[in-house]
Amino acid sequence: MKFLNKRLFLLLIFIAALFLLIFNLNKPKKSMPNVLLITLDALRPDHLSCYGYERETSPNINRLANEGALFTQVIAQSSTTFYSVPSFIFSKYPVFFETDINSKFVHHRVRDKTASLIEILMRTGYKVGVFLFRSIPSLFPIYVSVLNWADEALVHTKPMSEGHYHKEIWKDTEETNELVLKFIEENKEKPFFLWVFYHPPHAPYVPPPRLQKMFIGDHLYKRQLEEYGELSIDLNLLHSINGKIPLGAYLSDHKEYAYYVAQYDAYIRFIDEKIGQIINVLEKLNLYRDTLIIVHSDHGELMGEHNRYFSHGEVLYDALLKVPLIMKYHSFSKKEIESQIELMDLAPTILDVLSLPIPGSFEGKSFKRLISGEKEKSKEFAFSLLGDYRVSLRTPQYKLIKNIRLTPLEKTYGITPPKYEFYNIEKDPSETTDIRKDRPSLFLKFKEIIDDFENSTISKKESLEKTSTLEKLKSLGYVQ
């Protein structure tokens, strides 16, 4: 009898120990660093002070850059939020969806068949908060699919009024930023992943009145006023395609190019203030040092390149695909990294920095070694997509764009771009001189690769056919 009691006692001790072990494994660990991901919509890197811009648009972002890694060659996987956001959150190339991007099909494919950065961190024990600032209801399905794993979510919505976007989004941003600060305060004792997606500086560029005259009349304003003067307006367009200011960016009674750029820059300064508020709260709560902070954009903005103004989407030029990326963490030293990477490499890098396993479904590759200063070859090829209309292939020196079919706007305005566009972006960063005739052999090699990529993507394969692509890369001399 005593023997049975002893065995029962030992069994109870074992069960209790097992319970404590399981509890501790699932309990969020305070030693896990917080992660703050800040996404700004339609932000060009060359309009940030830390990237060399002459206007002081970003003092708080500058601080993060001075304490961490700044990347100069980050390529987004699309020129529009529709495709770019799912790409970097799920670390996959945006496929050519045969159905509409907002359809139930897309929602279920994203939700059920691949893991997101958010889901992984939540399952690891992070408290997840997602705060999205969107004014266009048609985008909601994309974000709903992401929010399946968010503990907190706030989407500010404003209907379009009289054919214009809601023009006081800055008020929504200020209100929601207070809730972001509250989230940090309430979760200071546990590791959190906080994703804040700011709508500014997306058009229309309407910062608070106190900032609207900040850059009016400065040296850059005067130069641009003299060089560009006034532009025409086309209120039938949401996106610029014909050298005119589109409805989506139009600011009443203003046609001056310089004025729009000044408002865009002031809008950046406004959102930089909001980032500064977050930094201040993190410092106040002694969380700043141990928080991994990432600031980036989902795509850029056209400021006259290729005769298109104050909009994005439609094309795959570098003005839209090159995005800023700054990463700050206490173990990072200040450095500028010029190696080319893809924006979808961000999610696996975050997991790598946190010493978490990277799922096989991720197509991006971690660039942690670049941050730590280890020798790492630049990612030679970056692919970007715009639905089933366009695809681009970029190396640090060359860029090939394939215009698969005409967009609706091109059909309406009778614009027919060439089937292929080939640029030496090292010598011609504005992508103005097509070099297909000058480099026919190199063009054909790039063409073969981009055609293979297009075919594999349209057929919804999970990734490129590694073997055939590798052989083509070797023929270019990029892979040994």
XYZ file of C-alpha atoms in Angstrom:
480
model
C 0.000 0.000 0.000
C 2.829 2.344 0.932
C 4.504 1.432 -2.344
C 1.382 2.409 -4.320
C 1.079 5.696 -2.451
C 4.700 6.455 -3.217
C 4.183 5.727 -6.924
C 1.060 7.886 -6.949
C 2.951 10.685 -5.239
C 5.776 10.481 -7.802
C 3.241 10.423 -10.630
C 1.573 13.574 -9.312
C 4.946 15.305 -9.053
C 5.741 14.309 -12.645
C 2.401 15.619 -13.912
C 2.867 18.911 -12.048
C 6.379 19.321 -13.436
C 5.158 18.561 -16.938
C 2.354 21.113 -16.555
C 4.824 23.795 -15.406
C 7.138 22.991 -18.315
C 4.348 23.321 -20.859
C 3.105 26.505 -19.201
C 6.543 28.076 -19.299
C 7.096 27.086 -22.921
C 3.903 28.810 -23.954
C 4.299 31.780 -21.648
C 5.625 34.888 -23.426
C 9.223 35.494 -22.416
C 10.110 38.983 -21.315
C 13.561 38.457 -22.803
C 12.025 38.308 -26.276
C 12.552 41.687 -27.968
C 9.590 43.765 -29.051
C 9.120 44.288 -32.784
C 7.789 47.553 -34.223
C 7.094 47.519 -37.964
C 6.227 50.933 -39.412
C 4.979 51.023 -43.000
C 4.470 54.315 -44.816
C 2.365 54.325 -47.966
C 3.927 55.721 -51.165
C 7.133 57.018 -49.557
C 10.143 57.645 -51.798
C 13.562 57.137 -50.156
C 15.008 60.188 -51.937
C 12.606 62.460 -50.021
C 14.030 61.469 -46.635
C 16.837 63.527 -45.105
C 18.783 60.394 -44.149
C 18.905 59.442 -47.831
C 20.427 62.802 -48.736
C 17.334 64.924 -49.411
C 17.956 68.647 -48.979
C 14.775 69.291 -46.995
C 14.606 68.329 -43.337
C 11.641 65.999 -43.724
C 12.526 63.237 -41.278
C 14.476 64.068 -38.095
C 13.089 61.099 -36.154
C 13.625 58.613 -38.958
C 17.129 60.096 -39.284
C 17.776 59.193 -35.660
C 16.822 55.571 -36.273
C 19.098 55.503 -39.327
C 21.973 56.909 -37.267
C 21.535 54.095 -34.744
C 21.016 51.219 -37.156
C 21.167 49.979 -40.729
C 20.005 52.003 -43.723
C 19.457 50.133 -47.006
C 19.784 51.920 -50.342
C 18.767 49.196 -52.822
C 15.506 47.689 -51.559
C 13.134 46.604 -54.327
C 9.407 46.213 -53.673
C 7.610 43.342 -55.382
C 4.962 45.644 -56.828
C 4.205 49.315 -57.415
C 0.816 49.153 -55.708
C -0.386 48.295 -52.208
C -2.686 45.565 -53.569
C 0.273 43.307 -54.270
C 3.158 44.745 -52.288
C 1.648 44.371 -48.808
C 0.750 40.668 -49.039
C 4.142 40.052 -50.632
C 6.249 41.382 -47.764
C 3.976 40.084 -44.985
C 3.834 36.563 -46.449
C 7.321 36.721 -48.028
C 6.135 35.522 -51.413
C 6.102 36.927 -54.915
C 2.672 38.394 -55.692
C 1.120 35.916 -58.086
C -0.904 36.864 -61.141
C -4.346 36.380 -59.634
C -6.796 35.312 -62.304
C -9.686 36.650 -60.244
C -10.048 40.106 -58.758
C -7.623 40.983 -55.966
C -10.542 41.625 -53.599
C -12.272 38.331 -54.297
C -13.003 35.577 -51.821
C -10.585 33.378 -53.784
C -7.637 35.611 -53.012
C -8.631 35.961 -49.374
C -8.780 32.208 -48.842
C -5.578 31.535 -50.750
C -3.637 33.969 -48.598
C -5.247 32.880 -45.372
C -5.157 29.124 -45.719
C -2.124 28.130 -47.749
C 0.829 30.054 -46.384
C 2.015 31.449 -43.054
C 2.411 35.170 -42.455
C 4.936 36.965 -40.288
C 2.047 37.961 -38.015
C 0.826 34.409 -37.514
C 4.318 33.108 -36.745
C 5.024 35.766 -34.127
C 1.633 35.296 -32.512
C 2.192 31.551 -32.183
C 5.622 32.234 -30.702
C 4.034 34.136 -27.830
C 3.979 37.725 -29.028
C 1.087 40.041 -28.290
C 0.094 41.228 -31.757
C -1.257 44.664 -32.557
C -2.057 45.831 -36.086
C -3.134 49.395 -36.793
C -3.960 50.139 -40.394
C -4.795 53.511 -41.848
C -6.779 53.077 -45.038
C -9.318 55.358 -46.659
C -10.338 53.159 -49.581
C -12.844 50.411 -48.717
C -11.873 48.317 -51.751
C -8.578 47.461 -50.029
C -10.175 45.944 -46.934
C -10.175 42.285 -48.035
C -6.379 42.317 -48.249
C -6.085 43.592 -44.713
C -8.845 41.395 -43.363
C -6.844 38.367 -44.482
C -3.857 39.696 -42.522
C -5.908 40.640 -39.490
C -7.052 37.069 -38.919
C -4.076 36.777 -36.577
C -4.113 40.214 -34.961
C -5.234 40.672 -31.362
C -5.850 44.358 -31.898
C -6.826 46.011 -35.144
C -8.051 49.410 -36.113
C -8.928 50.430 -39.654
C -9.957 54.026 -40.115
C -12.297 54.449 -43.056
C -13.590 57.511 -44.794
C -15.810 57.376 -47.887
C -14.844 59.237 -51.031
C -16.569 62.593 -51.137
C -17.531 64.355 -54.355
C -15.152 62.198 -56.354
C -12.145 63.027 -54.154
C -10.313 60.987 -51.566
C -10.960 61.997 -47.981
C -8.573 64.900 -47.430
C -8.235 65.035 -43.666
C -6.623 61.674 -43.129
C -4.083 63.429 -40.923
C -6.832 63.763 -38.301
C -7.481 60.029 -38.396
C -3.750 59.436 -38.125
C -3.445 61.582 -35.013
C -6.415 59.871 -33.354
C -5.176 56.400 -34.149
C -1.616 57.171 -33.094
C -2.984 57.771 -29.600
C -4.354 54.229 -29.649
C -0.983 52.937 -30.823
C 0.684 54.617 -27.845
C -1.968 53.138 -25.569
C -1.272 49.673 -26.949
C 2.421 50.031 -26.093
C 1.613 51.249 -22.574
C -0.786 48.381 -21.923
C 1.632 45.739 -23.195
C 4.896 47.009 -21.745
C 5.306 43.912 -19.568
C 5.096 41.402 -22.415
C 6.786 41.045 -25.810
C 4.709 42.578 -28.567
C 4.694 42.780 -32.334
C 3.201 46.083 -33.421
C 2.546 46.859 -37.088
C 1.571 50.456 -37.803
C 0.633 51.149 -41.424
C 0.392 54.889 -42.010
C -1.567 56.196 -44.989
C 0.537 59.395 -45.354
C 2.312 60.458 -47.477
C -0.078 58.835 -49.967
C -1.981 61.312 -52.167
C -3.763 63.584 -51.712
C -0.911 65.344 -49.930
C -2.775 67.185 -47.175
C -0.736 67.647 -43.989
C -2.145 69.585 -41.030
C -2.556 73.323 -41.761
C 0.327 74.164 -39.413
C 2.729 72.313 -41.756
C 1.317 73.238 -45.151
C 3.577 76.280 -45.575
C 6.666 74.653 -44.101
C 8.547 74.361 -47.400
C 6.723 76.976 -49.463
C 9.213 79.508 -50.814
C 12.436 77.676 -49.903
C 15.275 77.205 -52.400
C 13.969 73.911 -53.747
C 10.474 75.370 -54.149
C 11.793 78.299 -56.158
C 13.900 76.052 -58.396
C 11.005 73.716 -59.119
C 8.632 76.604 -59.707
C 10.975 77.954 -62.357
C 11.712 74.563 -63.931
C 8.225 73.005 -63.981
C 5.793 75.906 -63.608
C 2.146 74.791 -63.669
C 0.740 71.448 -64.779
C -2.555 70.602 -66.409
C -5.281 68.684 -64.561
C -7.310 65.621 -65.593
C -10.109 64.995 -63.104
C -11.173 61.888 -65.016
C -8.098 60.015 -63.809
C -7.206 58.625 -60.410
C -3.662 57.856 -61.630
C -1.510 60.036 -63.828
C -0.740 58.688 -67.273
C -0.739 61.720 -69.563
C 1.448 64.321 -67.898
C -1.419 65.826 -65.927
C -2.341 66.028 -62.256
C -4.859 63.225 -61.579
C -7.994 63.413 -59.480
C -6.394 61.287 -56.777
C -3.798 63.993 -56.062
C -5.564 67.201 -57.068
C -5.481 69.989 -54.482
C -8.066 72.685 -55.166
C -6.784 75.848 -56.838
C -3.219 74.559 -57.201
C -1.434 73.545 -60.384
C 2.169 74.320 -59.444
C 4.442 71.271 -59.464
C 6.511 72.828 -56.679
C 3.451 73.165 -54.459
C 2.592 69.458 -54.674
C 6.142 68.404 -53.874
C 6.213 70.799 -50.907
C 2.972 69.296 -49.558
C 4.274 65.755 -50.062
C 7.387 66.650 -48.081
C 5.370 68.343 -45.342
C 3.208 65.209 -45.139
C 6.364 63.172 -44.581
C 7.378 65.588 -41.824
C 3.950 65.098 -40.224
C 4.221 61.319 -40.157
C 7.797 61.606 -38.895
C 6.345 63.457 -35.890
C 4.034 60.505 -35.221
C 7.021 58.158 -35.328
C 8.760 60.487 -32.886
C 5.834 60.141 -30.486
C 6.231 56.361 -30.558
C 9.969 56.644 -29.928
C 9.324 58.927 -26.944
C 6.902 56.460 -25.358
C 9.302 53.562 -25.900
C 12.046 55.567 -24.171
C 9.745 56.591 -21.337
C 8.886 52.932 -20.676
C 12.531 51.795 -21.062
C 11.587 49.712 -24.110
C 13.489 51.574 -26.806
C 16.789 49.700 -26.533
C 15.237 46.247 -26.697
C 12.757 46.966 -29.488
C 13.561 46.015 -33.060
C 12.275 48.988 -35.085
C 11.751 48.805 -38.845
C 10.665 51.741 -41.004
C 9.920 51.174 -44.679
C 7.463 51.843 -47.502
C 5.316 49.502 -49.593
C 6.163 51.357 -52.833
C 7.277 54.773 -54.080
C 5.569 57.654 -55.857
C 5.913 59.183 -59.327
C 7.012 62.818 -59.327
C 7.122 63.414 -63.066
C 9.138 60.383 -64.158
C 7.933 59.158 -67.554
C 5.473 62.048 -67.660
C 3.436 60.711 -64.729
C 2.702 62.804 -61.663
C 1.771 62.242 -58.015
C 0.532 58.661 -58.250
C 1.719 55.065 -58.410
C 0.779 51.707 -59.880
C 0.421 51.280 -63.655
C 4.208 50.933 -64.248
C 7.276 49.239 -62.739
C 9.942 51.937 -62.861
C 12.427 52.384 -60.017
C 10.702 55.557 -58.819
C 7.978 53.177 -57.627
C 9.933 50.035 -56.790
C 12.881 51.433 -54.809
C 11.751 51.881 -51.219
C 13.398 53.065 -48.002
C 14.305 50.580 -45.284
C 15.802 51.413 -41.889
C 16.293 48.842 -39.119
C 17.294 49.782 -35.562
C 18.179 47.358 -32.765
C 20.641 47.573 -29.890
C 22.946 44.971 -31.436
C 23.110 46.815 -34.795
C 25.809 49.370 -35.527
C 25.311 52.321 -37.842
C 25.911 51.301 -41.435
C 24.699 51.964 -44.951
C 24.055 48.795 -46.928
C 24.156 49.120 -50.708
C 23.485 45.473 -51.562
C 20.302 44.837 -53.514
C 17.575 43.014 -51.600
C 13.887 42.376 -52.163
C 11.261 43.769 -49.802
C 9.875 40.256 -49.310
C 13.229 39.412 -47.670
C 12.168 41.523 -44.694
C 9.934 38.938 -42.951
C 12.557 36.149 -42.894
C 15.155 38.666 -41.715
C 12.968 39.695 -38.775
C 12.567 36.042 -37.787
C 16.327 35.497 -38.182
C 17.153 38.462 -35.949
C 14.760 37.008 -33.348
C 16.459 33.587 -33.695
C 13.200 32.027 -34.852
C 12.930 29.391 -37.600
C 12.029 30.607 -41.092
C 9.169 28.630 -42.670
C 9.694 26.850 -45.947
C 6.770 28.725 -47.504
C 8.776 31.972 -47.424
C 10.361 32.773 -50.785
C 12.406 35.658 -49.411
C 15.861 35.179 -47.919
C 17.210 36.647 -44.686
C 19.766 39.432 -45.036
C 20.787 39.363 -41.370
C 24.380 38.653 -42.397
C 24.492 41.997 -44.215
C 23.438 43.787 -41.033
C 25.997 41.994 -38.898
C 28.754 42.894 -41.351
C 29.459 39.372 -42.566
C 30.394 38.792 -46.193
C 27.250 38.193 -48.214
C 26.746 38.439 -51.962
C 24.198 40.954 -53.142
C 20.882 39.493 -54.301
C 21.525 39.796 -58.004
C 17.960 39.379 -59.250
C 14.864 41.144 -57.947
C 11.471 40.475 -59.536
C 8.429 42.744 -59.359
C 4.906 42.304 -60.691
C 1.850 44.364 -61.503
C -1.019 41.920 -61.766
C -0.865 40.177 -65.128
C 0.023 43.440 -66.888
C 3.735 43.810 -66.212
C 6.750 42.043 -64.738
C 10.270 43.364 -64.158
C 13.667 41.799 -63.583
C 16.352 43.910 -61.922
C 20.042 43.483 -61.175
C 22.204 46.170 -59.566
C 23.191 47.237 -63.094
C 20.399 46.300 -65.513
C 16.605 46.324 -65.526
C 14.214 44.573 -67.898
C 10.493 45.356 -67.913
C 8.019 43.191 -69.800
C 4.702 44.873 -70.616
C 2.527 41.802 -71.008
C -0.705 43.543 -71.973
C -2.229 47.002 -71.939
C -3.766 48.366 -68.780
C -7.297 49.781 -68.954
C -5.929 53.335 -68.810
C -3.542 52.662 -71.670
C -6.418 51.338 -73.746
C -8.531 54.396 -72.961
C -5.801 56.888 -73.832
C -4.336 54.986 -76.760
C -0.929 54.459 -75.156
C 1.050 51.437 -76.334
C 4.351 50.838 -74.525
C 6.952 48.534 -76.095
C 6.715 44.850 -75.250
C 10.089 45.041 -73.504
C 12.087 47.887 -71.982
C 15.764 47.342 -71.142
C 17.804 49.867 -69.139
C 21.288 50.273 -67.733
C 20.095 51.620 -64.379
C 23.658 52.118 -63.155
C 24.280 54.740 -65.848
C 20.635 55.673 -66.467
C 18.796 55.553 -63.106
C 15.806 57.450 -64.537
C 15.247 54.644 -67.066
C 14.991 56.903 -70.094
C 17.227 55.161 -72.679
C 16.262 51.696 -73.896
C 19.424 49.681 -74.650
C 17.910 46.615 -76.339
C 19.526 47.504 -79.667
C 22.857 48.317 -78.016
C 23.067 45.092 -75.969
C 21.059 42.502 -77.948
C 22.762 39.390 -76.509
C 22.373 40.521 -72.921
C 18.778 41.536 -73.591
C 17.944 38.054 -74.930
C 19.387 36.406 -71.800
C 17.344 38.664 -69.542
C 14.302 38.082 -71.733
C 14.598 34.317 -71.346
C 14.729 34.573 -67.577
C 11.810 36.989 -67.283
C 9.707 34.898 -69.672
C 10.346 31.811 -67.532
C 9.427 33.749 -64.399
C 6.218 35.016 -65.963
C 5.197 31.549 -67.096
C 5.892 29.941 -63.730
C 4.006 32.674 -61.908
C 0.939 32.660 -64.108
C 0.703 28.887 -63.682
C 0.688 29.555 -59.910
C 3.773 27.510 -59.113
C 5.047 28.162 -55.605
C 8.421 29.431 -56.798
C 10.754 29.692 -59.753
C 12.038 26.484 -61.278
C 15.381 26.694 -59.559
C 17.425 24.524 -61.898
C 16.669 26.183 -65.232
C 16.909 29.655 -63.712
C 20.232 28.831 -62.077
C 21.682 27.808 -65.426
C 20.636 31.123 -66.943
C 22.154 33.044 -64.034
C 25.395 31.163 -64.564
C 25.368 32.114 -68.252
C 25.267 35.763 -67.157
C 28.243 35.263 -64.909
C 26.409 36.098 -61.688
C 26.541 32.587 -60.228
C 29.654 30.414 -60.130
